[in-house]
mmCIF file of C-alpha atoms and ligand atoms in Angstrom:
data_model
loop_
_atom_site.group_PDB
_atom_site.id
_atom_site.type_symbol
_atom_site.label_atom_id
_atom_site.label_comp_id
_atom_site.label_asym_id
_atom_site.label_seq_id
_atom_site.Cartn_x
_atom_site.Cartn_y
_atom_site.Cartn_z
ATOM 1 C CA UNK A 1 -23.172 2.969 -16.385
ATOM 2 C CA UNK A 2 -23.998 3.481 -12.713
ATOM 3 C CA UNK A 3 -26.624 1.344 -11.100
ATOM 4 C CA UNK A 4 -29.792 3.120 -9.979
ATOM 5 C CA UNK A 5 -28.728 2.539 -6.429
ATOM 6 C CA UNK A 6 -25.357 4.255 -6.798
ATOM 7 C CA UNK A 7 -26.838 7.115 -8.841
ATOM 8 C CA UNK A 8 -29.250 7.762 -5.985
ATOM 9 C CA UNK A 9 -26.450 7.574 -3.451
ATOM 10 C CA UNK A 10 -24.437 10.044 -5.532
ATOM 11 C CA UNK A 11 -27.195 12.643 -5.669
ATOM 12 C CA UNK A 12 -28.061 12.316 -1.981
ATOM 13 C CA UNK A 13 -24.471 12.679 -0.970
ATOM 14 C CA UNK A 14 -23.834 15.623 -3.290
ATOM 15 C CA UNK A 15 -26.730 17.409 -1.614
ATOM 16 C CA UNK A 16 -25.291 16.552 1.756
ATOM 17 C CA UNK A 17 -21.785 17.594 0.754
ATOM 18 C CA UNK A 18 -23.049 20.933 -0.488
ATOM 19 C CA UNK A 19 -25.044 21.577 2.643
ATOM 20 C CA UNK A 20 -22.094 22.109 4.902
ATOM 21 C CA UNK A 21 -18.414 22.924 4.753
ATOM 22 C CA UNK A 22 -17.726 20.155 7.255
ATOM 23 C CA UNK A 23 -18.254 17.806 4.334
ATOM 24 C CA UNK A 24 -16.133 15.011 5.746
ATOM 25 C CA UNK A 25 -18.771 14.391 8.402
ATOM 26 C CA UNK A 26 -21.743 14.559 6.055
ATOM 27 C CA UNK A 27 -20.604 11.982 3.536
ATOM 28 C CA UNK A 28 -20.590 8.253 4.204
ATOM 29 C CA UNK A 29 -17.485 6.864 5.853
ATOM 30 C CA UNK A 30 -15.537 4.032 4.222
ATOM 31 C CA UNK A 31 -14.362 2.671 7.566
ATOM 32 C CA UNK A 32 -17.914 2.596 8.948
ATOM 33 C CA UNK A 33 -19.370 1.199 5.752
ATOM 34 C CA UNK A 34 -16.988 -1.775 5.820
ATOM 35 C CA UNK A 35 -16.592 -2.077 9.603
ATOM 36 C CA UNK A 36 -17.858 -5.655 9.667
ATOM 37 C CA UNK A 37 -15.878 -6.667 6.602
ATOM 38 C CA UNK A 38 -12.246 -5.447 6.592
ATOM 39 C CA UNK A 39 -10.051 -2.563 7.685
ATOM 40 C CA UNK A 40 -9.829 0.483 5.416
ATOM 41 C CA UNK A 41 -6.401 2.042 5.160
ATOM 42 C CA UNK A 42 -4.573 4.891 3.527
ATOM 43 C CA UNK A 43 -0.946 5.901 2.969
ATOM 44 C CA UNK A 44 0.204 8.970 4.879
ATOM 45 C CA UNK A 45 2.876 11.516 3.954
ATOM 46 C CA UNK A 46 4.710 13.900 6.314
ATOM 47 C CA UNK A 47 2.195 16.750 6.042
ATOM 48 C CA UNK A 48 -0.681 14.419 6.854
ATOM 49 C CA UNK A 49 1.157 12.822 9.774
ATOM 50 C CA UNK A 50 1.952 16.282 11.153
ATOM 51 C CA UNK A 51 -1.695 17.381 10.704
ATOM 52 C CA UNK A 52 -0.695 20.492 8.742
ATOM 53 C CA UNK A 53 -4.104 20.779 7.053
ATOM 54 C CA UNK A 54 -7.149 20.397 9.350
ATOM 55 C CA UNK A 55 -9.511 19.519 6.472
ATOM 56 C CA UNK A 56 -7.167 16.736 5.426
ATOM 57 C CA UNK A 57 -6.935 15.432 8.988
ATOM 58 C CA UNK A 58 -10.701 15.434 9.245
ATOM 59 C CA UNK A 59 -11.004 13.485 6.014
ATOM 60 C CA UNK A 60 -8.415 10.911 7.139
ATOM 61 C CA UNK A 61 -9.885 10.305 10.574
ATOM 62 C CA UNK A 62 -13.452 10.121 9.322
ATOM 63 C CA UNK A 63 -12.682 7.678 6.495
ATOM 64 C CA UNK A 64 -9.830 5.370 7.537
ATOM 65 C CA UNK A 65 -9.058 3.069 10.457
ATOM 66 C CA UNK A 66 -5.657 1.860 9.263
ATOM 67 C CA UNK A 67 -2.639 3.677 7.822
ATOM 68 C CA UNK A 68 0.720 2.918 6.258
ATOM 69 C CA UNK A 69 3.525 5.513 6.142
ATOM 70 C CA UNK A 70 4.137 6.268 2.463
ATOM 71 C CA UNK A 71 7.864 6.873 3.023
ATOM 72 C CA UNK A 72 8.966 7.780 6.560
ATOM 73 C CA UNK A 73 9.676 4.279 7.838
ATOM 74 C CA UNK A 74 11.730 3.250 4.790
ATOM 75 C CA UNK A 75 15.348 2.545 5.687
ATOM 76 C CA UNK A 76 16.853 5.555 3.846
ATOM 77 C CA UNK A 77 14.764 7.849 6.036
ATOM 78 C CA UNK A 78 14.562 6.045 9.362
ATOM 79 C CA UNK A 79 18.185 4.806 9.307
ATOM 80 C CA UNK A 80 20.138 7.448 7.384
ATOM 81 C CA UNK A 81 23.606 6.645 8.773
ATOM 82 C CA UNK A 82 25.244 3.468 9.958
ATOM 83 C CA UNK A 83 24.615 4.255 13.632
ATOM 84 C CA UNK A 84 21.977 6.987 13.341
ATOM 85 C CA UNK A 85 18.232 6.514 13.303
ATOM 86 C CA UNK A 86 15.671 9.258 12.759
ATOM 87 C CA UNK A 87 12.494 8.453 14.629
ATOM 88 C CA UNK A 88 10.995 11.955 14.727
ATOM 89 C CA UNK A 89 8.268 11.577 12.086
ATOM 90 C CA UNK A 90 7.733 7.819 12.614
ATOM 91 C CA UNK A 91 7.066 8.577 16.307
ATOM 92 C CA UNK A 92 4.551 11.241 15.249
ATOM 93 C CA UNK A 93 2.861 8.678 13.001
ATOM 94 C CA UNK A 94 2.487 6.305 15.911
ATOM 95 C CA UNK A 95 1.081 9.129 18.069
ATOM 96 C CA UNK A 96 -1.309 10.080 15.238
ATOM 97 C CA UNK A 97 -2.558 6.495 15.116
ATOM 98 C CA UNK A 98 -3.083 6.360 18.854
ATOM 99 C CA UNK A 99 -4.868 9.726 18.971
ATOM 100 C CA UNK A 100 -7.240 8.908 16.105
ATOM 101 C CA UNK A 101 -7.693 5.203 16.663
ATOM 102 C CA UNK A 102 -5.956 4.253 13.434
ATOM 103 C CA UNK A 103 -3.918 1.046 13.307
ATOM 104 C CA UNK A 104 -0.459 1.468 11.811
ATOM 105 C CA UNK A 105 1.121 -0.922 9.338
ATOM 106 C CA UNK A 106 4.897 -0.415 9.347
ATOM 107 C CA UNK A 107 6.367 -0.155 5.852
ATOM 108 C CA UNK A 108 8.904 -1.592 5.393
ATOM 109 C CA UNK A 109 11.847 -3.344 7.101
ATOM 110 C CA UNK A 110 13.594 -5.074 4.201
ATOM 111 C CA UNK A 111 13.409 -3.540 0.711
ATOM 112 C CA UNK A 112 16.009 -3.156 -2.038
ATOM 113 C CA UNK A 113 14.785 0.371 -2.824
ATOM 114 C CA UNK A 114 15.122 3.577 -0.782
ATOM 115 C CA UNK A 115 18.092 2.095 1.065
ATOM 116 C CA UNK A 116 20.409 4.430 2.988
ATOM 117 C CA UNK A 117 23.283 5.665 0.809
ATOM 118 C CA UNK A 118 25.936 4.192 3.130
ATOM 119 C CA UNK A 119 24.898 0.698 1.983
ATOM 120 C CA UNK A 120 26.644 1.354 -1.333
ATOM 121 C CA UNK A 121 29.951 1.557 0.509
ATOM 122 C CA UNK A 122 29.543 -1.823 2.200
ATOM 123 C CA UNK A 123 31.134 -4.766 0.465
ATOM 124 C CA UNK A 124 31.245 -7.549 2.992
ATOM 125 C CA UNK A 125 28.749 -10.160 4.045
ATOM 126 C CA UNK A 126 29.450 -9.481 7.715
ATOM 127 C CA UNK A 127 28.672 -5.789 7.455
ATOM 128 C CA UNK A 128 25.469 -6.340 5.452
ATOM 129 C CA UNK A 129 24.417 -8.926 8.030
ATOM 130 C CA UNK A 130 25.154 -6.473 10.851
ATOM 131 C CA UNK A 131 23.115 -3.737 9.140
ATOM 132 C CA UNK A 132 20.254 -6.176 8.525
ATOM 133 C CA UNK A 133 20.181 -7.461 12.116
ATOM 134 C CA UNK A 134 20.574 -4.055 13.756
ATOM 135 C CA UNK A 135 18.026 -2.389 11.499
ATOM 136 C CA UNK A 136 15.302 -4.944 12.164
ATOM 137 C CA UNK A 137 16.046 -5.210 15.873
ATOM 138 C CA UNK A 138 16.115 -1.447 16.408
ATOM 139 C CA UNK A 139 13.175 -0.384 14.235
ATOM 140 C CA UNK A 140 10.830 -3.305 14.928
ATOM 141 C CA UNK A 141 11.834 -3.203 18.595
ATOM 142 C CA UNK A 142 11.052 0.494 18.975
ATOM 143 C CA UNK A 143 7.482 0.090 17.766
ATOM 144 C CA UNK A 144 6.791 -3.349 19.187
ATOM 145 C CA UNK A 145 3.917 -2.156 21.357
ATOM 146 C CA UNK A 146 2.383 0.508 19.165
ATOM 147 C CA UNK A 147 2.080 -0.680 15.642
ATOM 148 C CA UNK A 148 -0.264 -3.379 14.416
ATOM 149 C CA UNK A 149 1.738 -4.979 11.632
ATOM 150 C CA UNK A 150 4.895 -4.855 9.508
ATOM 151 C CA UNK A 151 5.547 -5.309 5.829
ATOM 152 C CA UNK A 152 8.631 -7.281 6.866
ATOM 153 C CA UNK A 153 9.905 -7.892 3.348
ATOM 154 C CA UNK A 154 8.808 -5.857 0.335
ATOM 155 C CA UNK A 155 9.117 -6.698 -3.371
ATOM 156 C CA UNK A 156 11.647 -9.542 -3.192
ATOM 157 C CA UNK A 157 10.394 -11.170 -6.403
ATOM 158 C CA UNK A 158 10.908 -10.749 -10.131
ATOM 159 C CA UNK A 159 7.965 -10.947 -12.517
ATOM 160 C CA UNK A 160 8.780 -14.579 -13.376
ATOM 161 C CA UNK A 161 8.616 -15.542 -9.706
ATOM 162 C CA UNK A 162 12.363 -15.893 -9.170
ATOM 163 C CA UNK A 163 14.067 -13.950 -6.396
ATOM 164 C CA UNK A 164 15.021 -10.404 -7.273
ATOM 165 C CA UNK A 165 18.735 -9.681 -7.287
ATOM 166 C CA UNK A 166 19.256 -7.350 -4.322
ATOM 167 C CA UNK A 167 22.054 -6.510 -1.958
ATOM 168 C CA UNK A 168 20.404 -8.858 0.559
ATOM 169 C CA UNK A 169 20.185 -11.806 -1.836
ATOM 170 C CA UNK A 170 23.741 -11.175 -3.040
ATOM 171 C CA UNK A 171 25.357 -11.129 0.377
ATOM 172 C CA UNK A 172 23.033 -13.154 2.586
ATOM 173 C CA UNK A 173 21.574 -15.721 0.197
ATOM 174 C CA UNK A 174 17.905 -16.640 -0.162
ATOM 175 C CA UNK A 175 17.560 -17.440 3.542
ATOM 176 C CA UNK A 176 17.483 -13.679 4.222
ATOM 177 C CA UNK A 177 13.710 -13.641 3.800
ATOM 178 C CA UNK A 178 12.930 -16.222 6.496
ATOM 179 C CA UNK A 179 15.618 -14.627 8.648
ATOM 180 C CA UNK A 180 13.906 -11.239 8.374
ATOM 181 C CA UNK A 181 10.664 -12.773 9.635
ATOM 182 C CA UNK A 182 12.465 -14.567 12.472
ATOM 183 C CA UNK A 183 14.246 -11.400 13.610
ATOM 184 C CA UNK A 184 11.093 -9.273 13.419
ATOM 185 C CA UNK A 185 9.143 -11.844 15.383
ATOM 186 C CA UNK A 186 11.855 -11.809 18.011
ATOM 187 C CA UNK A 187 11.920 -7.996 18.241
ATOM 188 C CA UNK A 188 8.135 -7.505 18.059
ATOM 189 C CA UNK A 189 6.383 -10.712 19.111
ATOM 190 C CA UNK A 190 2.864 -9.250 19.132
ATOM 191 C CA UNK A 191 2.956 -7.565 15.749
ATOM 192 C CA UNK A 192 1.504 -9.183 12.605
ATOM 193 C CA UNK A 193 4.116 -10.006 9.948
ATOM 194 C CA UNK A 194 3.521 -9.729 6.203
ATOM 195 C CA UNK A 195 5.185 -10.233 2.853
ATOM 196 C CA UNK A 196 4.202 -7.450 0.414
ATOM 197 C CA UNK A 197 4.600 -7.160 -3.374
ATOM 198 C CA UNK A 198 3.049 -5.806 -6.589
ATOM 199 C CA UNK A 199 1.832 -8.025 -9.436
ATOM 200 C CA UNK A 200 1.873 -11.005 -7.070
ATOM 201 C CA UNK A 201 -1.651 -11.736 -8.262
ATOM 202 C CA UNK A 202 -0.137 -12.580 -11.672
ATOM 203 C CA UNK A 203 0.274 -16.375 -12.070
ATOM 204 C CA UNK A 204 4.077 -16.642 -12.440
ATOM 205 C CA UNK A 205 4.886 -14.138 -9.725
ATOM 206 C CA UNK A 206 2.172 -15.618 -7.518
ATOM 207 C CA UNK A 207 3.764 -19.077 -7.836
ATOM 208 C CA UNK A 208 7.082 -17.570 -6.703
ATOM 209 C CA UNK A 209 5.323 -15.794 -3.865
ATOM 210 C CA UNK A 210 3.700 -19.026 -2.698
ATOM 211 C CA UNK A 211 7.071 -20.753 -2.771
ATOM 212 C CA UNK A 212 8.611 -17.891 -0.774
ATOM 213 C CA UNK A 213 5.838 -18.070 1.838
ATOM 214 C CA UNK A 214 6.177 -21.842 2.149
ATOM 215 C CA UNK A 215 9.914 -21.472 2.752
ATOM 216 C CA UNK A 216 9.327 -18.953 5.518
ATOM 217 C CA UNK A 217 6.764 -21.289 7.078
ATOM 218 C CA UNK A 218 9.094 -24.298 6.742
ATOM 219 C CA UNK A 219 11.853 -22.363 8.516
ATOM 220 C CA UNK A 220 9.662 -22.137 11.611
ATOM 221 C CA UNK A 221 9.362 -18.341 11.421
ATOM 222 C CA UNK A 222 5.906 -16.813 11.652
ATOM 223 C CA UNK A 223 4.254 -15.119 8.662
ATOM 224 C CA UNK A 224 0.702 -13.860 9.143
ATOM 225 C CA UNK A 225 -0.289 -12.386 5.840
ATOM 226 C CA UNK A 226 0.467 -11.438 2.287
ATOM 227 C CA UNK A 227 -0.046 -8.012 0.792
ATOM 228 C CA UNK A 228 -1.081 -7.648 -2.831
ATOM 229 C CA UNK A 229 -0.240 -4.015 -3.514
ATOM 230 C CA UNK A 230 -2.876 -3.496 -6.206
ATOM 231 C CA UNK A 231 -1.389 -0.876 -8.531
ATOM 232 C CA UNK A 232 -3.754 -1.477 -11.424
ATOM 233 C CA UNK A 233 -4.914 0.274 -14.591
ATOM 234 C CA UNK A 234 -8.447 1.408 -15.439
ATOM 235 C CA UNK A 235 -10.317 -1.066 -17.641
ATOM 236 C CA UNK A 236 -7.594 -3.668 -17.108
ATOM 237 C CA UNK A 237 -7.972 -4.809 -13.511
ATOM 238 C CA UNK A 238 -7.088 -8.546 -13.453
ATOM 239 C CA UNK A 239 -10.155 -9.705 -11.482
ATOM 240 C CA UNK A 240 -9.720 -13.419 -12.183
ATOM 241 C CA UNK A 241 -6.073 -13.433 -11.100
ATOM 242 C CA UNK A 242 -6.999 -11.453 -8.000
ATOM 243 C CA UNK A 243 -9.690 -13.920 -6.973
ATOM 244 C CA UNK A 244 -7.433 -16.921 -7.577
ATOM 245 C CA UNK A 245 -4.740 -15.233 -5.515
ATOM 246 C CA UNK A 246 -7.059 -14.574 -2.581
ATOM 247 C CA UNK A 247 -7.991 -18.259 -2.565
ATOM 248 C CA UNK A 248 -4.475 -19.612 -3.003
ATOM 249 C CA UNK A 249 -2.796 -17.349 -0.445
ATOM 250 C CA UNK A 250 -5.533 -17.936 2.045
ATOM 251 C CA UNK A 251 -5.167 -21.705 1.568
ATOM 252 C CA UNK A 252 -1.659 -21.299 3.021
ATOM 253 C CA UNK A 253 -3.259 -20.084 6.246
ATOM 254 C CA UNK A 254 -2.480 -16.419 5.566
ATOM 255 C CA UNK A 255 -4.525 -13.252 5.807
ATOM 256 C CA UNK A 256 -4.793 -11.450 2.481
ATOM 257 C CA UNK A 257 -4.522 -7.677 2.214
ATOM 258 C CA UNK A 258 -4.739 -5.159 -0.605
ATOM 259 C CA UNK A 259 -2.052 -2.828 0.602
ATOM 260 C CA UNK A 260 -1.419 -0.047 -1.927
ATOM 261 C CA UNK A 261 -4.559 0.123 -4.020
ATOM 262 C CA UNK A 262 -4.838 2.680 -6.803
ATOM 263 C CA UNK A 263 -6.250 2.473 -10.322
ATOM 264 C CA UNK A 264 -4.411 4.707 -12.710
ATOM 265 C CA UNK A 265 -6.115 6.273 -15.693
ATOM 266 C CA UNK A 266 -3.171 7.577 -17.738
ATOM 267 C CA UNK A 267 -1.348 5.770 -20.543
ATOM 268 C CA UNK A 268 1.723 3.669 -19.872
ATOM 269 C CA UNK A 269 3.371 0.755 -21.579
ATOM 270 C CA UNK A 270 4.011 -1.636 -18.696
ATOM 271 C CA UNK A 271 2.273 -2.915 -15.595
ATOM 272 C CA UNK A 272 3.364 -2.907 -11.969
ATOM 273 C CA UNK A 273 5.163 -0.527 -9.637
ATOM 274 C CA UNK A 274 8.870 -0.940 -10.187
ATOM 275 C CA UNK A 275 10.025 2.547 -9.284
ATOM 276 C CA UNK A 276 13.172 2.210 -11.379
ATOM 277 C CA UNK A 277 11.071 2.064 -14.585
ATOM 278 C CA UNK A 278 10.343 5.503 -16.108
ATOM 279 C CA UNK A 279 8.943 6.935 -19.341
ATOM 280 C CA UNK A 280 9.939 10.214 -21.032
ATOM 281 C CA UNK A 281 7.522 13.127 -20.664
ATOM 282 C CA UNK A 282 5.297 13.976 -23.621
ATOM 283 C CA UNK A 283 1.960 15.890 -23.732
ATOM 284 C CA UNK A 284 0.064 12.920 -25.195
ATOM 285 C CA UNK A 285 0.864 11.054 -21.989
ATOM 286 C CA UNK A 286 -0.906 13.707 -19.892
ATOM 287 C CA UNK A 287 -4.314 14.020 -21.557
ATOM 288 C CA UNK A 288 -6.597 14.969 -18.640
ATOM 289 C CA UNK A 289 -5.111 18.150 -17.186
ATOM 290 C CA UNK A 290 -8.503 19.892 -17.513
ATOM 291 C CA UNK A 291 -10.477 17.090 -15.863
ATOM 292 C CA UNK A 292 -11.334 13.430 -16.235
ATOM 293 C CA UNK A 293 -13.730 12.630 -19.126
ATOM 294 C CA UNK A 294 -17.046 11.177 -18.004
ATOM 295 C CA UNK A 295 -16.402 7.914 -19.764
ATOM 296 C CA UNK A 296 -13.166 7.274 -17.867
ATOM 297 C CA UNK A 297 -14.747 8.403 -14.583
ATOM 298 C CA UNK A 298 -17.480 5.783 -15.132
ATOM 299 C CA UNK A 299 -15.003 3.044 -15.976
ATOM 300 C CA UNK A 300 -12.992 3.930 -12.857
ATOM 301 C CA UNK A 301 -16.149 3.723 -10.735
ATOM 302 C CA UNK A 302 -17.102 0.400 -12.325
ATOM 303 C CA UNK A 303 -13.622 -1.034 -11.683
ATOM 304 C CA UNK A 304 -13.612 0.054 -8.033
ATOM 305 C CA UNK A 305 -17.130 -1.295 -7.590
ATOM 306 C CA UNK A 306 -16.211 -4.691 -9.047
ATOM 307 C CA UNK A 307 -13.062 -4.827 -6.933
ATOM 308 C CA UNK A 308 -14.820 -4.094 -3.657
ATOM 309 C CA UNK A 309 -17.524 -6.575 -4.627
ATOM 310 C CA UNK A 310 -14.813 -9.200 -4.940
ATOM 311 C CA UNK A 311 -13.256 -8.143 -1.619
ATOM 312 C CA UNK A 312 -16.668 -8.444 0.040
ATOM 313 C CA UNK A 313 -17.235 -11.874 -1.486
ATOM 314 C CA UNK A 314 -14.020 -12.957 0.265
ATOM 315 C CA UNK A 315 -14.308 -10.854 3.392
ATOM 316 C CA UNK A 316 -13.539 -13.919 5.506
ATOM 317 C CA UNK A 317 -10.066 -13.926 3.916
ATOM 318 C CA UNK A 318 -9.404 -10.245 3.150
ATOM 319 C CA UNK A 319 -8.515 -8.346 6.310
ATOM 320 C CA UNK A 320 -7.557 -4.897 4.969
ATOM 321 C CA UNK A 321 -7.905 -2.702 1.904
ATOM 322 C CA UNK A 322 -5.487 0.234 1.866
ATOM 323 C CA UNK A 323 -5.592 2.992 -0.747
ATOM 324 C CA UNK A 324 -2.167 4.368 -1.663
ATOM 325 C CA UNK A 325 -2.846 7.979 -0.778
ATOM 326 C CA UNK A 326 -5.794 9.992 0.531
ATOM 327 C CA UNK A 327 -6.758 12.066 -2.509
ATOM 328 C CA UNK A 328 -5.741 12.310 -6.172
ATOM 329 C CA UNK A 329 -3.399 15.239 -5.483
ATOM 330 C CA UNK A 330 -1.311 13.116 -3.066
ATOM 331 C CA UNK A 331 -0.860 10.155 -5.381
ATOM 332 C CA UNK A 332 2.648 9.039 -6.365
ATOM 333 C CA UNK A 333 1.134 8.394 -9.821
ATOM 334 C CA UNK A 334 1.233 12.135 -10.579
ATOM 335 C CA UNK A 335 5.021 11.755 -10.647
ATOM 336 C CA UNK A 336 5.608 8.226 -11.930
ATOM 337 C CA UNK A 337 6.435 6.748 -14.405
ATOM 338 C CA UNK A 338 6.276 10.181 -16.045
ATOM 339 C CA UNK A 339 6.862 13.322 -13.975
ATOM 340 C CA UNK A 340 4.303 16.098 -13.622
ATOM 341 C CA UNK A 341 1.094 14.395 -14.776
ATOM 342 C CA UNK A 342 -2.475 14.862 -13.576
ATOM 343 C CA UNK A 343 -3.684 11.438 -12.468
ATOM 344 C CA UNK A 344 -6.990 10.349 -10.905
ATOM 345 C CA UNK A 345 -6.376 6.968 -9.244
ATOM 346 C CA UNK A 346 -8.085 7.279 -5.834
ATOM 347 C CA UNK A 347 -11.568 7.677 -4.314
ATOM 348 C CA UNK A 348 -11.252 11.371 -3.330
ATOM 349 C CA UNK A 349 -10.530 14.195 -5.770
ATOM 350 C CA UNK A 350 -8.061 17.065 -5.448
ATOM 351 C CA UNK A 351 -10.559 18.999 -3.285
ATOM 352 C CA UNK A 352 -11.089 16.071 -0.916
ATOM 353 C CA UNK A 353 -14.488 15.424 -2.493
ATOM 354 C CA UNK A 354 -15.691 11.847 -2.976
ATOM 355 C CA UNK A 355 -15.644 10.731 -6.609
ATOM 356 C CA UNK A 356 -18.265 8.589 -8.358
ATOM 357 C CA UNK A 357 -15.987 5.599 -7.606
ATOM 358 C CA UNK A 358 -16.382 6.318 -3.878
ATOM 359 C CA UNK A 359 -20.161 6.214 -4.140
ATOM 360 C CA UNK A 360 -20.200 3.012 -6.201
ATOM 361 C CA UNK A 361 -18.093 1.344 -3.540
ATOM 362 C CA UNK A 362 -20.229 2.577 -0.648
ATOM 363 C CA UNK A 363 -23.451 1.638 -2.486
ATOM 364 C CA UNK A 364 -22.402 -2.018 -2.387
ATOM 365 C CA UNK A 365 -23.404 -2.076 1.274
ATOM 366 C CA UNK A 366 -26.714 -0.260 0.888
HETATM 367 O O1 9MR B 401 4.504 6.330 -2.881
HETATM 368 C C1 9MR B 401 5.901 6.223 -2.678
HETATM 369 C C2 9MR B 401 6.601 7.407 -3.322
HETATM 370 O O2 9MR B 401 6.295 8.598 -2.637
HETATM 371 C C3 9MR B 401 8.111 7.173 -3.317
HETATM 372 O O3 9MR B 401 8.732 8.203 -4.058
HETATM 373 C C4 9MR B 401 8.413 5.839 -3.909
HETATM 374 C C5 9MR B 401 9.906 5.636 -3.886
HETATM 375 O O4 9MR B 401 10.322 4.372 -3.963
HETATM 376 O O5 9MR B 401 7.748 4.817 -3.193
HETATM 377 C C6 9MR B 401 6.362 4.925 -3.277
HETATM 378 O O6 9MR B 401 5.727 3.863 -2.618
HETATM 379 C C7 9MR B 401 6.006 2.542 -3.112
HETATM 380 C C8 9MR B 401 5.891 1.597 -1.953
HETATM 381 O O7 9MR B 401 6.726 1.996 -0.908
HETATM 382 C C9 9MR B 401 6.221 0.178 -2.373
HETATM 383 N N1 9MR B 401 5.425 -0.240 -3.496
HETATM 384 C C10 9MR B 401 5.385 0.659 -4.640
HETATM 385 C C11 9MR B 401 4.977 2.073 -4.152
HETATM 386 C C12 9MR B 401 4.814 2.999 -5.311
HETATM 387 O O8 9MR B 401 6.050 3.162 -5.934
#
């Protein structure tokens, strides 16, 4: 159930939202609400970066002070051919950030997924090393003065904490991770450098993540923070593991960020965000096409409230909370792990309206 406080906030804000079509200005702002606590980010797609929908732009700039490109800086898109880079949309993202005072987190320099197709034709250590060096130097170098941070390495770990088998591990050995940090630091000395993963709040993966971080530190390269993506499931958010992770990562001298937060409400039989895992489509897996039942809406609000309460408790260690998408219609979870579903994982609904979860989060600061 909602607290009295959040129920009151909900009714006040609904009145306010109904009073004007410029709703994004009349509802509370996440970035203002948490301005003394941590940054509030979102993931942006091409349409949002290009400001194709003014209402969407207004929502983004009124609610968020940090942003991560959902796809456009991934290597397949920014580096489509061996000697060709495509900076058109990434440059627009940087301009968007500057115009609206939104700090950009680059995502991501080294990831086994969404690699350019030409990588499949490379079968020598020297060529992989050349790709790796050139990619980091060129991309990190281009944005050295106008982005705030980089997810330098993304998802390098298996669930048991061992290193994931990737083209980089295969050809370059485990030192590729520290090397990525060293090269990024060299190309972009003033940008914050992070390691980012999902499920790295889970004990076994967390232990591997701590080991990875310590190796980067021991190599002499700089690492500033660790991103816990935060792709969780309603009613099953692992609060205890999350709190232990905040404490343990922070004890290594790192900033802790929640970098891709969403709480999905639809059934699935595994946890995490490995994009290669899929489930076959079936109507029982898409139960809420006509709307989210009240009960689930309340659980979602309670989970978000408890999460932000935990983030606030550790606001001296948590520097950013980024939601993976602006509204429910944008979420990748409508298409994964089952295509074509109606999911409800974020704080704004398909009409850009704040959900009960939004008001429970904001009410924490009232
Ligand atoms: O949200 C992204 C989606 O649009 C892409 O199709 C997908 C492809 O790999 O990547 C999604 O974002 C992922 C992020 O880059 C890394 N962590 C997991 C995210 C969700 O899959």
